[in-house]
Amino acid sequence: GTVSRYGLIAYASSLDQIGPIARDVADCAAMMDILSGKDEKDGTSLPDSMQPKDYLAGLDGNICGTRIAVPDCIEEGVEDDVRQATLDMAGILESAGAKISRVSMSFLQYVIPTYYIIAAAEASSNLSRFDGVKYGFRAEGYEDLMEMYCKTRAEGFGSEVKKRILLGTFVLSSGYYDAYYKKALQVKALIKKAFDEIFRTCDAILLPAAPTTAPKLGDSFKDPLQMYLSDIFTVSVNIAGLPGLSVPAGFDKAGMPIGVQIIGPALGDQKVLNIGYAFQQMTDFIGNDPAVRKAYYADFQQALAADPAYAFICYIDANYVAVDGLQGIAADTVLGHHGVGAEALHAGGQGRGSHHGHHLHAGLFPHLHIVGGTAGAGGHHFHAQLAHELGHLARARIHQHDVDADGLAR
């Protein structure tokens, strides 16, 4: 209920949650400041009086005395590198004053079947609206209404979606509802209760984001069961309605990134974010190394020389993403080629330039203030909310796409 789900295409209504994806924890906190709050159009939205406030301002990195539990279940069924990265993260947090303990989470064995029964059942209902009449894709070449339904759903849904719709329809069918869906709802309540008991003695739980690092593209579909089992540590958050944060925590022997998640009690988003923030202040898994920034700048020079059609290029530092309302971001805006010029006045000035008759407008404010700007390059628009801090680079490439303040092509 912290973030409104109004406008979200429903998949599994009782499990769906919305959260930001960003470069680092500070960016996530800034986006949560914007996203959270009461929405009258969402009946599940919590009133403002119940919601945490000032996520970004609350990041102080002080986790002294914070009780963090590491489940025993990571000792089995988890890759060695992933397990070690999780334990290493626990050790780093302990060095910052956190109190680390071990906890049993034997109920995790019921998480996957519970999740997929509920998710498939609710998806089969929610996705029934996509029949070609009012929503989404409509097939061509049909002769009657029934054929339109069949062709639209056959062509519009992928194999995995069809599989989940069939499973959901089965568990909701007469004679199986009580045996599967109703039973899964009961187990869901027990899982939530088990988490509540754990949070009586700890403030957060540390778990791998997945038992393994990322597989090669397409390999997951070779073993669907293994693909479903890889969700064991993340879907429990949806089942219990808890806040979770996944942060980069290292690399395996093959150089693949490892994610570790921090799970907190209901409405414990601020505490979860602060633990993640403290960890990122003590580690360098998100590209804080100056050598990384230098490499990005070299890449920028090479890209610009290779394709001068990019009229506006902004490099976002390896450890930052430009988001609406974010403070303290490092940004160094570079404008060049084809007559684009800009003047950055640090004391609240504006930069203006043009490219083939299209206008660029950017307002740059000093350190810890908001920077707002829009630009047009070849008729395509860029909008950014940046804060200025010397000594960092910012990157975003625009080429025949619209990019909004979160850096997402749309």
CSV table of C-alpha atoms in Angstrom, one decimal:
chain,number,residue,atom,x,y,z
A,1,GLY,CA,0.0,0.0,0.0
A,2,THR,CA,3.0,2.4,0.1
A,3,VAL,CA,3.1,2.8,-3.7
A,4,SER,CA,-0.1,3.1,-5.7
A,5,ARG,CA,-0.8,0.3,-8.2
A,6,TYR,CA,-3.2,2.4,-10.2
A,7,GLY,CA,-2.3,2.0,-13.9
A,8,LEU,CA,-0.5,-1.2,-13.4
A,9,ILE,CA,-1.5,-4.1,-15.7
A,10,ALA,CA,-2.6,-6.6,-13.1
A,11,TYR,CA,-0.8,-10.0,-13.1
A,12,ALA,CA,-1.5,-11.5,-9.6
A,13,SER,CA,-3.5,-8.9,-7.7
A,14,SER,CA,-2.7,-10.1,-4.2
A,15,LEU,CA,1.0,-10.3,-4.9
A,16,ASP,CA,1.7,-7.3,-7.2
A,17,GLN,CA,4.0,-4.7,-5.8
A,18,ILE,CA,5.7,-1.7,-7.5
A,19,GLY,CA,9.2,-0.5,-6.8
A,20,PRO,CA,12.0,1.5,-8.5
A,21,ILE,CA,15.0,0.2,-10.3
A,22,ALA,CA,18.0,2.6,-10.0
A,23,ARG,CA,21.7,2.8,-10.0
A,24,ASP,CA,22.1,2.9,-6.3
A,25,VAL,CA,20.2,3.0,-3.0
A,26,ALA,CA,20.1,6.8,-2.8
A,27,ASP,CA,18.4,6.9,-6.2
A,28,CYS,CA,15.9,4.3,-5.0
A,29,ALA,CA,15.1,6.4,-1.9
A,30,ALA,CA,14.7,9.5,-4.0
A,31,MET,CA,12.3,7.7,-6.3
A,32,MET,CA,10.3,6.4,-3.4
A,33,ASP,CA,9.9,9.9,-2.1
A,34,ILE,CA,8.1,10.6,-5.4
A,35,LEU,CA,6.2,7.3,-5.9
A,36,SER,CA,4.9,6.8,-2.4
A,37,GLY,CA,1.8,8.3,-0.9
A,38,LYS,CA,-2.0,7.9,-0.8
A,39,ASP,CA,-3.8,7.5,-4.1
A,40,GLU,CA,-7.5,7.8,-4.0
A,41,LYS,CA,-7.7,5.7,-7.2
A,42,ASP,CA,-6.1,2.7,-5.5
A,43,GLY,CA,-8.2,1.1,-2.8
A,44,THR,CA,-5.2,-0.7,-1.3
A,45,SER,CA,-3.2,2.5,-1.0
A,46,LEU,CA,-2.4,3.4,2.6
A,47,PRO,CA,-3.2,6.8,4.1
A,48,ASP,CA,-0.3,9.2,4.3
A,49,SER,CA,-0.4,9.1,8.1
A,50,MET,CA,0.6,5.4,8.0
A,51,GLN,CA,3.4,5.8,5.5
A,52,PRO,CA,7.1,6.4,6.0
A,53,LYS,CA,8.3,9.8,4.8
A,54,ASP,CA,11.6,11.4,3.6
A,55,TYR,CA,13.3,8.2,2.4
A,56,LEU,CA,16.3,10.1,0.9
A,57,ALA,CA,16.7,12.4,3.8
A,58,GLY,CA,16.6,9.4,6.2
A,59,LEU,CA,19.7,7.8,4.7
A,60,ASP,CA,22.5,8.4,7.2
A,61,GLY,CA,24.3,5.0,7.0
A,62,ASN,CA,24.1,4.5,10.7
A,63,ILE,CA,23.3,0.8,11.3
A,64,CYS,CA,24.9,0.5,14.7
A,65,GLY,CA,22.8,-1.9,16.8
A,66,THR,CA,20.6,-2.9,13.8
A,67,ARG,CA,19.7,-6.6,14.1
A,68,ILE,CA,20.2,-8.5,10.9
A,69,ALA,CA,19.4,-12.2,10.5
A,70,VAL,CA,21.0,-14.6,8.0
A,71,PRO,CA,18.9,-17.7,7.4
A,72,ASP,CA,20.4,-21.2,7.7
A,73,CYS,CA,18.8,-22.2,4.4
A,74,ILE,CA,21.6,-20.5,2.3
A,75,GLU,CA,23.9,-23.5,3.3
A,76,GLU,CA,22.0,-25.8,0.9
A,77,GLY,CA,20.9,-25.3,-2.7
A,78,VAL,CA,22.9,-22.0,-3.1
A,79,GLU,CA,26.0,-21.6,-5.3
A,80,ASP,CA,29.2,-21.3,-3.3
A,81,ASP,CA,30.0,-17.9,-4.7
A,82,VAL,CA,26.5,-16.6,-4.0
A,83,ARG,CA,26.6,-18.0,-0.4
A,84,GLN,CA,30.0,-16.4,0.2
A,85,ALA,CA,28.9,-13.1,-1.1
A,86,THR,CA,26.0,-13.1,1.3
A,87,LEU,CA,28.1,-14.0,4.2
A,88,ASP,CA,30.7,-11.4,3.2
A,89,MET,CA,28.0,-8.7,3.1
A,90,ALA,CA,26.9,-9.8,6.6
A,91,GLY,CA,30.5,-9.4,7.8
A,92,ILE,CA,30.7,-5.9,6.3
A,93,LEU,CA,27.5,-4.8,7.9
A,94,GLU,CA,28.7,-6.3,11.2
A,95,SER,CA,31.9,-4.3,11.0
A,96,ALA,CA,29.6,-1.2,10.8
A,97,GLY,CA,28.0,-2.0,14.1
A,98,ALA,CA,25.1,-4.3,13.0
A,99,LYS,CA,24.3,-7.4,15.1
A,100,ILE,CA,24.3,-10.5,12.9
A,101,SER,CA,22.5,-13.7,13.9
A,102,ARG,CA,21.3,-16.9,12.3
A,103,VAL,CA,17.7,-17.8,11.9
A,104,SER,CA,15.7,-20.8,10.6
A,105,MET,CA,13.4,-20.3,7.7
A,106,SER,CA,12.2,-23.8,7.1
A,107,PHE,CA,8.9,-22.5,5.7
A,108,LEU,CA,10.7,-21.4,2.5
A,109,GLN,CA,10.1,-24.9,1.1
A,110,TYR,CA,6.5,-24.0,0.7
A,111,VAL,CA,7.0,-20.6,-0.9
A,112,ILE,CA,7.4,-21.7,-4.5
A,113,PRO,CA,4.3,-23.9,-4.7
A,114,THR,CA,2.2,-21.3,-2.8
A,115,TYR,CA,3.4,-18.5,-5.0
A,116,TYR,CA,2.8,-20.2,-8.4
A,117,ILE,CA,-0.6,-21.5,-7.5
A,118,ILE,CA,-1.8,-18.1,-6.3
A,119,ALA,CA,0.0,-16.2,-9.1
A,120,ALA,CA,-1.3,-18.5,-11.9
A,121,ALA,CA,-4.8,-18.5,-10.6
A,122,GLU,CA,-5.0,-14.7,-10.4
A,123,ALA,CA,-3.2,-14.3,-13.7
A,124,SER,CA,-5.7,-16.5,-15.5
A,125,SER,CA,-8.5,-14.3,-14.2
A,126,ASN,CA,-6.7,-10.9,-14.8
A,127,LEU,CA,-5.5,-11.8,-18.3
A,128,SER,CA,-8.9,-12.9,-19.4
A,129,ARG,CA,-9.6,-9.3,-20.4
A,130,PHE,CA,-7.1,-9.5,-23.2
A,131,ASP,CA,-9.4,-11.0,-25.7
A,132,GLY,CA,-9.0,-8.6,-28.6
A,133,VAL,CA,-12.2,-6.7,-27.8
A,134,LYS,CA,-11.2,-3.8,-25.5
A,135,TYR,CA,-7.6,-4.3,-24.5
A,136,GLY,CA,-4.3,-4.8,-26.2
A,137,PHE,CA,-3.5,-6.9,-29.3
A,138,ARG,CA,-6.2,-8.1,-31.8
A,139,ALA,CA,-5.4,-10.8,-34.3
A,140,GLU,CA,-6.4,-10.4,-38.0
A,141,GLY,CA,-8.1,-12.8,-40.4
A,142,TYR,CA,-11.0,-14.0,-38.2
A,143,GLU,CA,-14.5,-14.8,-39.4
A,144,ASP,CA,-16.5,-14.7,-36.2
A,145,LEU,CA,-16.2,-13.6,-32.5
A,146,MET,CA,-15.0,-16.9,-31.2
A,147,GLU,CA,-12.3,-17.2,-33.8
A,148,MET,CA,-11.2,-13.7,-32.9
A,149,TYR,CA,-10.9,-14.7,-29.2
A,150,CYS,CA,-8.9,-17.8,-30.0
A,151,LYS,CA,-6.5,-16.3,-32.6
A,152,THR,CA,-5.9,-13.2,-30.4
A,153,ARG,CA,-5.0,-15.1,-27.3
A,154,ALA,CA,-3.1,-17.7,-29.3
A,155,GLU,CA,-1.0,-15.1,-31.1
A,156,GLY,CA,-0.8,-12.5,-28.3
A,157,PHE,CA,0.4,-14.6,-25.4
A,158,GLY,CA,3.8,-16.3,-25.3
A,159,SER,CA,4.3,-20.0,-24.3
A,160,GLU,CA,5.1,-19.2,-20.6
A,161,VAL,CA,2.0,-17.0,-20.2
A,162,LYS,CA,-0.2,-19.7,-21.8
A,163,LYS,CA,1.3,-22.2,-19.4
A,164,ARG,CA,0.4,-20.1,-16.4
A,165,ILE,CA,-3.1,-19.3,-17.6
A,166,LEU,CA,-3.7,-23.1,-18.1
A,167,LEU,CA,-2.4,-23.9,-14.6
A,168,GLY,CA,-4.4,-21.1,-13.1
A,169,THR,CA,-7.6,-22.1,-14.8
A,170,PHE,CA,-7.0,-25.7,-13.5
A,171,VAL,CA,-6.6,-24.7,-9.9
A,172,LEU,CA,-9.7,-22.5,-10.0
A,173,SER,CA,-11.8,-25.2,-11.6
A,174,SER,CA,-14.6,-27.0,-9.9
A,175,GLY,CA,-13.3,-29.7,-7.6
A,176,TYR,CA,-9.8,-28.3,-7.4
A,177,TYR,CA,-10.4,-24.8,-5.9
A,178,ASP,CA,-10.4,-26.0,-2.3
A,179,ALA,CA,-7.6,-28.5,-2.8
A,180,TYR,CA,-5.2,-26.0,-4.4
A,181,TYR,CA,-6.1,-22.3,-4.4
A,182,LYS,CA,-7.8,-22.1,-1.0
A,183,LYS,CA,-5.0,-24.2,0.5
A,184,ALA,CA,-2.4,-21.9,-1.0
A,185,LEU,CA,-4.1,-18.9,0.5
A,186,GLN,CA,-4.0,-20.6,3.9
A,187,VAL,CA,-0.3,-21.4,3.6
A,188,LYS,CA,0.3,-17.8,2.5
A,189,ALA,CA,-1.2,-16.6,5.8
A,190,LEU,CA,1.1,-19.0,7.7
A,191,ILE,CA,4.2,-17.7,5.8
A,192,LYS,CA,3.3,-14.1,6.7
A,193,LYS,CA,2.9,-15.2,10.3
A,194,ALA,CA,6.3,-16.9,10.2
A,195,PHE,CA,8.0,-13.7,9.0
A,196,ASP,CA,6.2,-11.7,11.7
A,197,GLU,CA,7.7,-14.0,14.3
A,198,ILE,CA,11.2,-13.6,12.8
A,199,PHE,CA,10.9,-9.8,12.9
A,200,ARG,CA,10.1,-9.9,16.6
A,201,THR,CA,13.8,-10.6,17.2
A,202,CYS,CA,15.5,-8.9,14.2
A,203,ASP,CA,15.2,-5.7,12.1
A,204,ALA,CA,16.0,-7.2,8.7
A,205,ILE,CA,16.8,-10.5,6.9
A,206,LEU,CA,19.7,-11.0,4.5
A,207,LEU,CA,19.1,-13.4,1.6
A,208,PRO,CA,20.6,-14.0,-1.8
A,209,ALA,CA,18.5,-12.5,-4.6
A,210,ALA,CA,18.7,-15.9,-6.3
A,211,PRO,CA,20.5,-19.2,-5.5
A,212,THR,CA,22.6,-18.8,-8.7
A,213,THR,CA,24.0,-16.1,-10.8
A,214,ALA,CA,22.3,-15.3,-14.2
A,215,PRO,CA,22.1,-18.2,-16.6
A,216,LYS,CA,22.9,-17.8,-20.3
A,217,LEU,CA,20.2,-16.4,-22.5
A,218,GLY,CA,17.6,-19.1,-23.2
A,219,ASP,CA,19.0,-21.7,-20.8
A,220,SER,CA,16.2,-21.1,-18.3
A,221,PHE,CA,13.6,-22.5,-20.6
A,222,LYS,CA,15.5,-25.8,-20.9
A,223,ASP,CA,14.6,-26.5,-17.3
A,224,PRO,CA,11.4,-24.7,-16.4
A,225,LEU,CA,11.3,-26.2,-12.9
A,226,GLN,CA,14.7,-24.9,-12.1
A,227,MET,CA,13.7,-21.5,-13.4
A,228,TYR,CA,10.7,-21.4,-11.0
A,229,LEU,CA,12.9,-22.6,-8.1
A,230,SER,CA,15.3,-19.7,-8.7
A,231,ASP,CA,12.5,-17.4,-7.4
A,232,ILE,CA,12.5,-19.0,-3.9
A,233,PHE,CA,14.2,-16.1,-2.1
A,234,THR,CA,12.3,-13.2,-3.8
A,235,VAL,CA,8.7,-14.3,-4.1
A,236,SER,CA,8.4,-14.7,-0.3
A,237,VAL,CA,8.5,-10.9,-0.2
A,238,ASN,CA,5.4,-10.7,-2.4
A,239,ILE,CA,3.6,-13.5,-0.4
A,240,ALA,CA,4.2,-11.8,2.9
A,241,GLY,CA,3.8,-8.2,1.7
A,242,LEU,CA,7.2,-7.0,2.8
A,243,PRO,CA,9.7,-4.5,1.5
A,244,GLY,CA,12.8,-5.9,-0.1
A,245,LEU,CA,15.9,-4.3,-1.6
A,246,SER,CA,18.4,-6.1,-3.9
A,247,VAL,CA,21.9,-4.7,-4.1
A,248,PRO,CA,25.0,-5.7,-6.0
A,249,ALA,CA,27.3,-7.6,-3.6
A,250,GLY,CA,30.1,-9.0,-5.7
A,251,PHE,CA,30.9,-11.3,-8.6
A,252,ASP,CA,31.2,-15.0,-9.1
A,253,LYS,CA,34.3,-16.8,-10.6
A,254,ALA,CA,32.9,-16.2,-14.1
A,255,GLY,CA,32.6,-12.5,-13.5
A,256,MET,CA,28.8,-12.6,-13.2
A,257,PRO,CA,27.2,-10.1,-10.7
A,258,ILE,CA,25.7,-11.4,-7.5
A,259,GLY,CA,22.7,-9.7,-5.9
A,260,VAL,CA,21.9,-9.9,-2.2
A,261,GLN,CA,18.5,-8.7,-0.9
A,262,ILE,CA,17.6,-7.1,2.4
A,263,ILE,CA,14.1,-7.8,3.6
A,264,GLY,CA,12.4,-5.8,6.3
A,265,PRO,CA,9.1,-5.9,8.2
A,266,ALA,CA,5.9,-4.3,6.8
A,267,LEU,CA,6.4,-0.5,6.3
A,268,GLY,CA,10.1,-1.0,7.2
A,269,ASP,CA,11.2,0.5,3.8
A,270,GLN,CA,13.3,3.2,5.4
A,271,LYS,CA,15.3,0.8,7.5
A,272,VAL,CA,15.9,-1.5,4.6
A,273,LEU,CA,17.1,1.4,2.4
A,274,ASN,CA,19.4,2.6,5.1
A,275,ILE,CA,21.0,-0.8,5.5
A,276,GLY,CA,21.6,-1.0,1.8
A,277,TYR,CA,22.9,2.6,1.8
A,278,ALA,CA,25.4,1.8,4.6
A,279,PHE,CA,26.6,-1.3,2.6
A,280,GLN,CA,27.2,0.8,-0.5
A,281,GLN,CA,29.1,3.4,1.4
A,282,MET,CA,31.6,0.7,2.4
A,283,THR,CA,31.9,-1.2,-0.9
A,284,ASP,CA,32.6,-0.5,-4.5
A,285,PHE,CA,30.3,-2.9,-6.4
A,286,ILE,CA,28.5,-0.2,-8.3
A,287,GLY,CA,31.4,1.5,-10.1
A,288,ASN,CA,32.7,4.2,-7.8
A,289,ASP,CA,36.2,3.5,-8.9
A,290,PRO,CA,37.7,6.6,-10.6
A,291,ALA,CA,39.2,4.3,-13.2
A,292,VAL,CA,35.7,3.2,-14.1
A,293,ARG,CA,34.6,6.8,-14.6
A,294,LYS,CA,37.7,7.4,-16.7
A,295,ALA,CA,36.8,4.4,-18.9
A,296,TYR,CA,33.3,5.8,-19.3
A,297,TYR,CA,34.6,9.1,-20.4
A,298,ALA,CA,36.8,7.4,-23.0
A,299,ASP,CA,33.9,5.5,-24.2
A,300,PHE,CA,32.0,8.7,-24.6
A,301,GLN,CA,34.7,10.3,-26.7
A,302,GLN,CA,34.8,7.2,-28.9
A,303,ALA,CA,31.0,7.1,-29.4
A,304,LEU,CA,30.8,10.7,-30.2
A,305,ALA,CA,33.6,10.5,-32.8
A,306,ALA,CA,32.0,7.4,-34.3
A,307,ASP,CA,28.5,8.8,-34.6
A,308,PRO,CA,28.2,12.6,-34.5
A,309,ALA,CA,24.4,12.3,-35.0
A,310,TYR,CA,24.1,12.2,-31.2
A,311,ALA,CA,23.5,15.9,-30.7
A,312,PHE,CA,23.0,15.7,-26.9
A,313,ILE,CA,24.9,13.2,-24.9
A,314,CYS,CA,24.9,13.2,-21.1
A,315,TYR,CA,27.0,10.7,-19.3
A,316,ILE,CA,25.6,9.5,-16.0
A,317,ASP,CA,28.2,8.5,-13.5
A,318,ALA,CA,28.5,4.7,-13.0
A,319,ASN,CA,27.0,5.0,-9.6
A,320,TYR,CA,24.2,7.4,-10.3
A,321,VAL,CA,20.9,7.6,-12.3
A,322,ALA,CA,19.1,10.9,-13.1
A,323,VAL,CA,15.7,10.9,-11.4
A,324,ASP,CA,13.1,13.4,-10.7
A,325,GLY,CA,13.7,15.2,-7.4
A,326,LEU,CA,17.0,13.6,-6.7
A,327,GLN,CA,19.5,15.6,-4.7
A,328,GLY,CA,23.3,15.3,-4.6
A,329,ILE,CA,23.7,13.6,-7.9
A,330,ALA,CA,27.0,13.9,-9.7
A,331,ALA,CA,26.5,15.3,-13.2
A,332,ASP,CA,28.8,16.7,-15.9
A,333,THR,CA,26.8,17.6,-19.0
A,334,VAL,CA,28.6,17.5,-22.3
A,335,LEU,CA,27.1,19.1,-25.4
A,336,GLY,CA,28.7,19.0,-28.8
A,337,HIS,CA,28.6,18.5,-32.5
A,338,HIS,CA,26.3,20.0,-35.2
A,339,GLY,CA,26.1,23.5,-33.6
A,340,VAL,CA,25.0,22.4,-30.2
A,341,GLY,CA,26.2,24.8,-27.5
A,342,ALA,CA,25.5,25.3,-23.9
A,343,GLU,CA,26.5,27.5,-21.0
A,344,ALA,CA,26.3,26.0,-17.5
A,345,LEU,CA,25.9,28.7,-14.9
A,346,HIS,CA,26.5,27.0,-11.5
A,347,ALA,CA,24.7,29.7,-9.6
A,348,GLY,CA,21.2,28.8,-10.9
A,349,GLY,CA,21.8,29.7,-14.6
A,350,GLN,CA,20.5,28.2,-17.8
A,351,GLY,CA,22.1,26.7,-20.8
A,352,ARG,CA,20.7,27.0,-24.3
A,353,GLY,CA,21.6,25.5,-27.6
A,354,SER,CA,20.1,24.4,-30.9
A,355,HIS,CA,20.4,21.6,-33.3
A,356,HIS,CA,18.9,21.9,-36.8
A,357,GLY,CA,16.3,24.3,-35.5
A,358,HIS,CA,15.4,22.2,-32.4
A,359,HIS,CA,16.0,23.8,-29.0
A,360,LEU,CA,17.8,22.7,-25.9
A,361,HIS,CA,16.9,24.1,-22.6
A,362,ALA,CA,18.6,23.2,-19.4
A,363,GLY,CA,18.7,24.7,-15.9
A,364,LEU,CA,21.7,23.8,-13.8
A,365,PHE,CA,21.7,24.5,-10.1
A,366,PRO,CA,24.6,24.1,-7.7
A,367,HIS,CA,25.5,21.1,-5.5
A,368,LEU,CA,22.5,19.5,-3.6
A,369,HIS,CA,19.9,21.4,-5.7
A,370,ILE,CA,17.6,20.3,-8.4
A,371,VAL,CA,18.4,20.7,-12.1
A,372,GLY,CA,15.7,20.5,-14.6
A,373,GLY,CA,16.0,20.5,-18.4
A,374,THR,CA,14.5,19.5,-21.6
A,375,ALA,CA,16.1,19.2,-25.0
A,376,GLY,CA,15.1,18.3,-28.5
A,377,ALA,CA,17.5,16.7,-30.9
A,378,GLY,CA,16.2,15.9,-34.3
A,379,GLY,CA,12.7,16.2,-33.0
A,380,HIS,CA,13.3,13.7,-30.2
A,381,HIS,CA,13.0,14.9,-26.6
A,382,PHE,CA,15.0,14.6,-23.5
A,383,HIS,CA,13.9,15.6,-20.0
A,384,ALA,CA,16.1,15.3,-16.9
A,385,GLN,CA,16.1,16.3,-13.3
A,386,LEU,CA,19.8,16.4,-12.3
A,387,ALA,CA,21.7,17.8,-9.3
A,388,HIS,CA,25.2,19.2,-9.9
A,389,GLU,CA,28.3,18.0,-8.1
A,390,LEU,CA,31.8,18.6,-9.6
A,391,GLY,CA,34.1,15.7,-10.2
A,392,HIS,CA,31.7,13.1,-11.6
A,393,LEU,CA,30.4,12.3,-15.1
A,394,ALA,CA,26.9,11.6,-16.2
A,395,ARG,CA,25.8,9.5,-19.1
A,396,ALA,CA,22.6,8.9,-21.1
A,397,ARG,CA,22.5,8.3,-24.8
A,398,ILE,CA,19.6,9.6,-26.9
A,399,HIS,CA,19.0,8.4,-30.5
A,400,GLN,CA,15.6,8.3,-32.0
A,401,HIS,CA,14.0,7.6,-28.6
A,402,ASP,CA,12.2,9.6,-26.0
A,403,VAL,CA,13.9,9.5,-22.6
A,404,ASP,CA,12.2,10.7,-19.5
A,405,ALA,CA,13.6,11.8,-16.1
A,406,ASP,CA,14.3,8.3,-15.0
A,407,GLY,CA,16.4,7.6,-18.0
A,408,LEU,CA,13.9,5.0,-19.3
A,409,ALA,CA,13.3,4.8,-23.1
A,410,ARG,CA,9.6,4.9,-23.8
